[in-house]
Structures are given as C-alpha cells and as structure tokens.
Short mmCIF file of C-alpha atoms in Angstrom, two decimals:
data_model
loop_
_atom_site.label_atom_id
_atom_site.label_comp_id
_atom_site.label_asym_id
_atom_site.label_seq_id
_atom_site.Cartn_x
_atom_site.Cartn_y
_atom_site.Cartn_z
CA MET G 1462 -70.22 -10.73 -43.58
CA GLU G 1463 -66.86 -10.67 -45.29
CA ARG G 1464 -64.88 -7.46 -45.11
CA GLY G 1465 -63.12 -6.26 -48.22
CA LYS G 1466 -59.97 -4.26 -48.76
CA TYR G 1467 -61.56 -0.84 -49.27
CA TYR G 1468 -63.99 1.31 -47.29
CA MET G 1469 -66.40 3.95 -48.53
CA GLY G 1470 -66.97 7.16 -46.67
CA GLY G 1471 -68.62 10.52 -46.97
CA SER G 1472 -69.34 13.68 -45.06
CA VAL G 1473 -70.01 13.26 -41.35
CA GLN G 1474 -72.71 15.27 -39.66
CA GLY G 1475 -72.55 15.79 -35.92
CA LEU G 1476 -75.91 15.38 -34.22
CA GLU G 1477 -75.24 16.48 -30.66
CA LEU G 1478 -72.26 17.29 -28.45
CA PRO G 1479 -71.91 15.04 -25.39
CA SER G 1480 -72.99 16.53 -22.08
CA ARG G 1481 -70.21 17.13 -19.55
CA VAL G 1482 -69.96 18.32 -15.97
CA PHE G 1483 -67.64 21.15 -17.03
CA PRO G 1484 -67.74 23.28 -20.20
CA CYS G 1485 -65.60 22.12 -23.12
CA ALA G 1486 -65.55 24.64 -25.96
CA THR G 1487 -65.25 23.25 -29.47
CA PRO G 1488 -62.20 24.05 -31.61
CA ALA G 1489 -64.21 26.60 -33.61
CA GLU G 1490 -65.41 28.29 -30.41
CA VAL G 1491 -61.87 28.49 -29.02
CA ARG G 1492 -60.43 29.82 -32.29
CA ALA G 1493 -63.03 32.59 -32.25
CA THR G 1494 -61.62 33.88 -28.95
CA LEU G 1495 -58.01 34.06 -30.14
CA PRO G 1496 -56.42 37.23 -31.53
CA ALA G 1497 -55.97 37.28 -35.28
CA ASN G 1498 -52.45 36.97 -36.69
CA ALA G 1499 -50.89 36.41 -33.27
CA ASP G 1500 -48.79 33.53 -32.00
CA VAL G 1501 -50.79 31.23 -29.74
CA LEU G 1502 -48.90 28.93 -27.38
CA ALA G 1503 -50.64 25.82 -26.08
CA PHE G 1504 -49.97 24.67 -22.53
CA GLN G 1505 -51.04 21.10 -21.81
CA CYS G 1506 -51.43 19.60 -18.34
CA ARG G 1507 -53.54 16.99 -16.57
CA ASN G 1508 -53.14 18.05 -12.93
CA PRO G 1509 -54.02 21.18 -10.94
CA ILE G 1510 -51.72 24.02 -11.94
CA HIS G 1511 -49.27 25.09 -9.26
CA ARG G 1512 -47.20 28.26 -9.24
CA ALA G 1513 -44.23 26.71 -11.05
CA HIS G 1514 -46.53 25.77 -13.94
CA TYR G 1515 -47.83 29.33 -14.05
CA GLU G 1516 -44.29 30.73 -14.15
CA LEU G 1517 -43.45 28.24 -16.89
CA PHE G 1518 -46.14 29.24 -19.37
CA ILE G 1519 -45.87 32.95 -18.60
CA ARG G 1520 -42.13 32.87 -19.32
CA ALA G 1521 -42.74 30.81 -22.46
CA LEU G 1522 -44.46 33.85 -23.96
CA ASP G 1523 -41.01 35.48 -24.07
CA ALA G 1524 -39.30 32.56 -25.84
CA PRO G 1525 -37.02 33.56 -28.76
CA ASN G 1526 -39.32 32.03 -31.40
CA VAL G 1527 -42.48 33.70 -30.05
CA GLN G 1528 -43.57 37.05 -31.46
CA GLU G 1529 -44.58 40.04 -29.38
CA GLY G 1530 -48.29 40.10 -28.62
CA ALA G 1531 -48.58 36.33 -28.31
CA VAL G 1532 -51.10 34.68 -26.01
CA CYS G 1533 -51.08 31.34 -24.23
CA LEU G 1534 -54.00 28.93 -24.40
CA VAL G 1535 -54.04 27.03 -21.11
CA HIS G 1536 -55.68 23.82 -22.27
CA PRO G 1537 -55.76 21.07 -19.63
CA THR G 1538 -57.05 17.59 -20.30
CA CYS G 1539 -59.88 16.85 -17.88
CA GLY G 1540 -60.60 13.17 -18.50
CA PRO G 1541 -59.69 10.36 -16.08
CA THR G 1542 -56.24 8.82 -16.53
CA GLN G 1543 -54.90 7.10 -13.42
CA ASP G 1544 -56.52 5.78 -10.26
CA ASP G 1545 -54.94 8.47 -8.08
CA ASP G 1546 -55.87 11.36 -10.40
CA ILE G 1547 -57.81 14.25 -8.95
CA PRO G 1548 -61.30 14.13 -10.59
CA GLY G 1549 -61.73 16.26 -13.70
CA VAL G 1550 -64.48 18.42 -12.23
CA VAL G 1551 -62.25 19.24 -9.23
CA ARG G 1552 -59.36 20.12 -11.52
CA TYR G 1553 -61.70 22.30 -13.56
CA ARG G 1554 -62.66 24.24 -10.43
CA THR G 1555 -59.01 24.83 -9.53
CA TYR G 1556 -58.34 26.14 -13.04
CA GLU G 1557 -61.27 28.53 -12.79
CA VAL G 1558 -59.95 29.91 -9.49
CA LEU G 1559 -56.50 30.49 -11.00
CA LYS G 1560 -58.06 32.04 -14.09
CA ALA G 1561 -59.93 34.57 -11.93
CA GLU G 1562 -56.95 35.30 -9.68
CA ALA G 1563 -54.49 35.72 -12.55
CA ALA G 1564 -56.83 37.86 -14.68
CA ASN G 1565 -54.06 37.98 -17.28
CA PRO G 1566 -55.11 39.25 -20.73
CA ARG G 1567 -52.33 37.20 -22.33
CA LEU G 1568 -53.93 33.96 -21.17
CA ARG G 1569 -56.86 32.09 -22.68
CA TRP G 1570 -58.50 29.12 -20.97
CA ALA G 1571 -60.28 26.09 -22.39
CA TYR G 1572 -60.76 22.49 -21.30
CA LEU G 1573 -60.15 19.37 -23.34
CA PRO G 1574 -62.38 16.29 -22.77
CA TYR G 1575 -59.51 13.88 -23.27
CA SER G 1576 -57.85 11.20 -21.15
CA MET G 1577 -54.08 10.96 -21.24
CA HIS G 1578 -52.72 7.65 -22.55
CA MET G 1579 -49.21 8.15 -21.14
CA ALA G 1580 -47.88 7.16 -24.56
CA GLY G 1581 -44.79 9.35 -24.49
CA PRO G 1582 -43.39 10.97 -27.64
CA ARG G 1583 -46.15 9.80 -29.98
CA GLU G 1584 -48.79 11.22 -27.69
CA ALA G 1585 -46.90 14.51 -27.69
CA ILE G 1586 -47.33 14.58 -31.47
CA GLN G 1587 -51.04 13.86 -31.05
CA HIS G 1588 -51.36 16.77 -28.63
CA MET G 1589 -49.69 19.09 -31.12
CA ILE G 1590 -52.18 18.08 -33.81
CA ILE G 1591 -55.10 18.60 -31.43
CA ARG G 1592 -53.88 22.04 -30.38
CA LYS G 1593 -53.31 23.10 -33.98
CA ASN G 1594 -56.99 22.35 -34.57
CA TYR G 1595 -57.76 24.69 -31.68
CA GLY G 1596 -55.85 27.51 -33.35
CA CYS G 1597 -52.43 27.23 -31.71
CA THR G 1598 -49.17 27.99 -33.51
CA HIS G 1599 -46.76 26.87 -30.79
CA PHE G 1600 -46.73 23.99 -28.32
CA ILE G 1601 -45.03 24.11 -24.94
CA ILE G 1602 -43.53 20.68 -24.46
CA GLY G 1603 -42.18 19.52 -21.15
CA ARG G 1604 -39.56 17.07 -20.03
CA ASP G 1605 -40.78 13.46 -20.42
CA MET G 1606 -44.20 14.59 -21.63
CA ALA G 1607 -46.88 11.87 -21.34
CA GLY G 1608 -44.24 9.63 -19.81
CA CYS G 1609 -44.79 6.66 -17.54
CA LYS G 1610 -42.76 4.28 -15.43
CA SER G 1611 -42.25 0.54 -15.73
CA THR G 1612 -44.49 -1.38 -13.35
CA LEU G 1613 -41.64 -3.88 -12.88
CA SER G 1614 -38.55 -1.72 -12.40
CA GLY G 1615 -40.05 1.67 -11.60
CA GLU G 1616 -37.78 3.24 -14.22
CA ASP G 1617 -38.98 5.80 -16.75
CA PHE G 1618 -40.29 4.09 -19.88
CA TYR G 1619 -39.19 6.90 -22.21
CA GLY G 1620 -36.11 9.08 -22.26
CA ALA G 1621 -36.40 12.48 -20.59
CA TYR G 1622 -36.15 14.39 -23.87
CA ASP G 1623 -37.58 11.85 -26.33
CA ALA G 1624 -40.89 13.73 -26.61
CA GLN G 1625 -39.19 17.10 -27.11
CA ASN G 1626 -36.89 15.66 -29.78
CA LEU G 1627 -39.65 13.90 -31.72
CA ALA G 1628 -41.88 16.98 -31.54
CA GLY G 1629 -39.06 19.20 -32.76
CA ASP G 1630 -38.25 16.84 -35.63
CA ASN G 1631 -41.88 16.86 -36.84
CA ALA G 1632 -42.90 20.43 -36.00
CA ALA G 1633 -42.36 21.81 -39.50
CA GLU G 1634 -44.48 19.09 -41.09
CA LEU G 1635 -47.26 19.83 -38.60
CA GLY G 1636 -47.03 23.56 -39.26
CA MET G 1637 -46.26 24.35 -35.63
CA GLN G 1638 -43.31 25.39 -33.51
CA THR G 1639 -42.21 23.90 -30.22
CA VAL G 1640 -41.26 25.77 -27.07
CA PRO G 1641 -39.34 23.47 -24.70
CA SER G 1642 -40.55 24.15 -21.18
CA LEU G 1643 -38.17 25.65 -18.67
CA ASN G 1644 -37.31 23.76 -15.51
CA ILE G 1645 -38.61 26.15 -12.86
CA ALA G 1646 -37.49 25.87 -9.24
CA TYR G 1647 -38.59 27.67 -6.08
CA THR G 1648 -35.76 29.08 -4.00
CA GLU G 1649 -35.76 30.52 -0.50
CA GLU G 1650 -33.63 33.44 -1.62
CA GLN G 1651 -35.21 34.59 -4.90
CA GLY G 1652 -38.54 32.81 -5.27
CA TYR G 1653 -39.08 31.21 -8.69
CA VAL G 1654 -36.07 31.01 -11.00
CA THR G 1655 -34.91 28.52 -13.59
CA ALA G 1656 -33.15 25.45 -12.22
CA ASP G 1657 -29.96 26.46 -14.03
CA VAL G 1658 -29.89 29.81 -12.24
CA ALA G 1659 -30.55 28.13 -8.90
CA LYS G 1660 -27.65 25.74 -9.47
CA GLU G 1661 -25.23 28.40 -10.72
CA GLN G 1662 -25.92 30.70 -7.78
CA GLY G 1663 -26.07 27.96 -5.16
CA LEU G 1664 -29.61 28.87 -4.12
CA THR G 1665 -31.64 26.77 -1.69
CA THR G 1666 -34.43 25.03 -3.60
CA LEU G 1667 -37.66 23.57 -2.25
CA SER G 1668 -39.54 20.94 -4.25
CA LEU G 1669 -42.89 19.16 -4.14
CA SER G 1670 -43.56 16.16 -6.36
CA GLY G 1671 -46.79 15.74 -8.29
CA THR G 1672 -47.53 12.55 -6.36
CA LYS G 1673 -47.14 14.35 -3.03
CA PHE G 1674 -49.22 17.24 -4.31
CA ARG G 1675 -52.10 14.90 -5.16
CA GLN G 1676 -51.84 13.20 -1.77
CA MET G 1677 -52.17 16.55 -0.01
#
C-alpha cells in the first residue's frame, strides 16, 4: 500500500493503563496532589537517591527564582537504561524508604515509567516537557544531564553545561524556569556544603562515584 504525504487523525481514547511492579501515577493524578498557585520544582534522577541528592533538591527550594511556599516533586525514572543499572523495583523501594524517613511536607513523590536515552541536552528538554505535563513550573537541571561517554575514548560526549544552557535558552518557550543544580560535597569538617565553599575554605571532601555506589 502506497503511503501519501498527509495523515488523518482524531481523538485518542485510552483503554487501559499498563500494569507495573511499582505505582506510577498519571499526570492528572500527580497534579491533583500539588498545591494550587505554588511553584513546583521537578527533580529528575535514575539512580537511588543519596544524601547529596537530598541536599541538592532541598536547597533548590530556596533558589532566587523560586517563590516561598514552593514544593519539590521528586520524580525518578524507573525504567531500565544500562546493563549495570539497579532494577527499577529496587530503586522504587529505596525511594519509598527515603520518603518515609524524610517525611518532609515540601516534598512530593511520584515515579515515571520511562527509560533514559542518555541523549544529553535534547533529552533534558524532553524531561522539561514531561514534567510540565505533571504540573511542574521549575526544573532542576544538573551538570551533564543525560550525558554519556564515548565507547572509544571514554570522554564525555556532551559538554558539562550543554544541557543547562539549552534548557535555559528554551525555558521561556516551554513556560518553565530552570534551577541549575548545586554541586554538593561532603566534608569532614562541616558535613554537606557546596563545592565552592569547600574549595574556598580548604575543607576535606569525601566523594563516592555513581558507578562505585552501584557496585556496593
């Protein structure tokens, strides 16, 4: 059958949501849990959340372009991405433990049935669009978000701030604001501080890579 130049379409009716091993609220269900007329920051991740992540999105609530009374939607992707990824259902359980331990009224939790494509800046834009559909007004965007390394050289495929720059350039068109994530470091002297503070004060920092964390 020969395909022409134009397609015809109409309204789409969903018949049934797919079954999953962990709950994934729909955009409408998530929006119903968010406070009206408040800023909502989206925090995206694909790995178990460690303390530095927690410090990052808690501090983001005090960013200059975030209004008082804002909340943060912690919205991890739980689909498979790489061979060494911790399974989604295991990640979900770790998030639920942190949710219970934090018991922070400024946090909302939901899980996204999505697999990262490691597509760098363009994927960052996609994540902003997805989170806007879930009711978010701001997007916390990290260094080298959705980045990957060359399988030949081992070098980063995208620039460290390419995703932040592209997201910032397109934020107004998307009707969202970006909140660049802070670089949080753990120090022996003062606990968690920003990396700039640690460097300025000559503090002793301890680090643990994501790869090492998954191996543990």
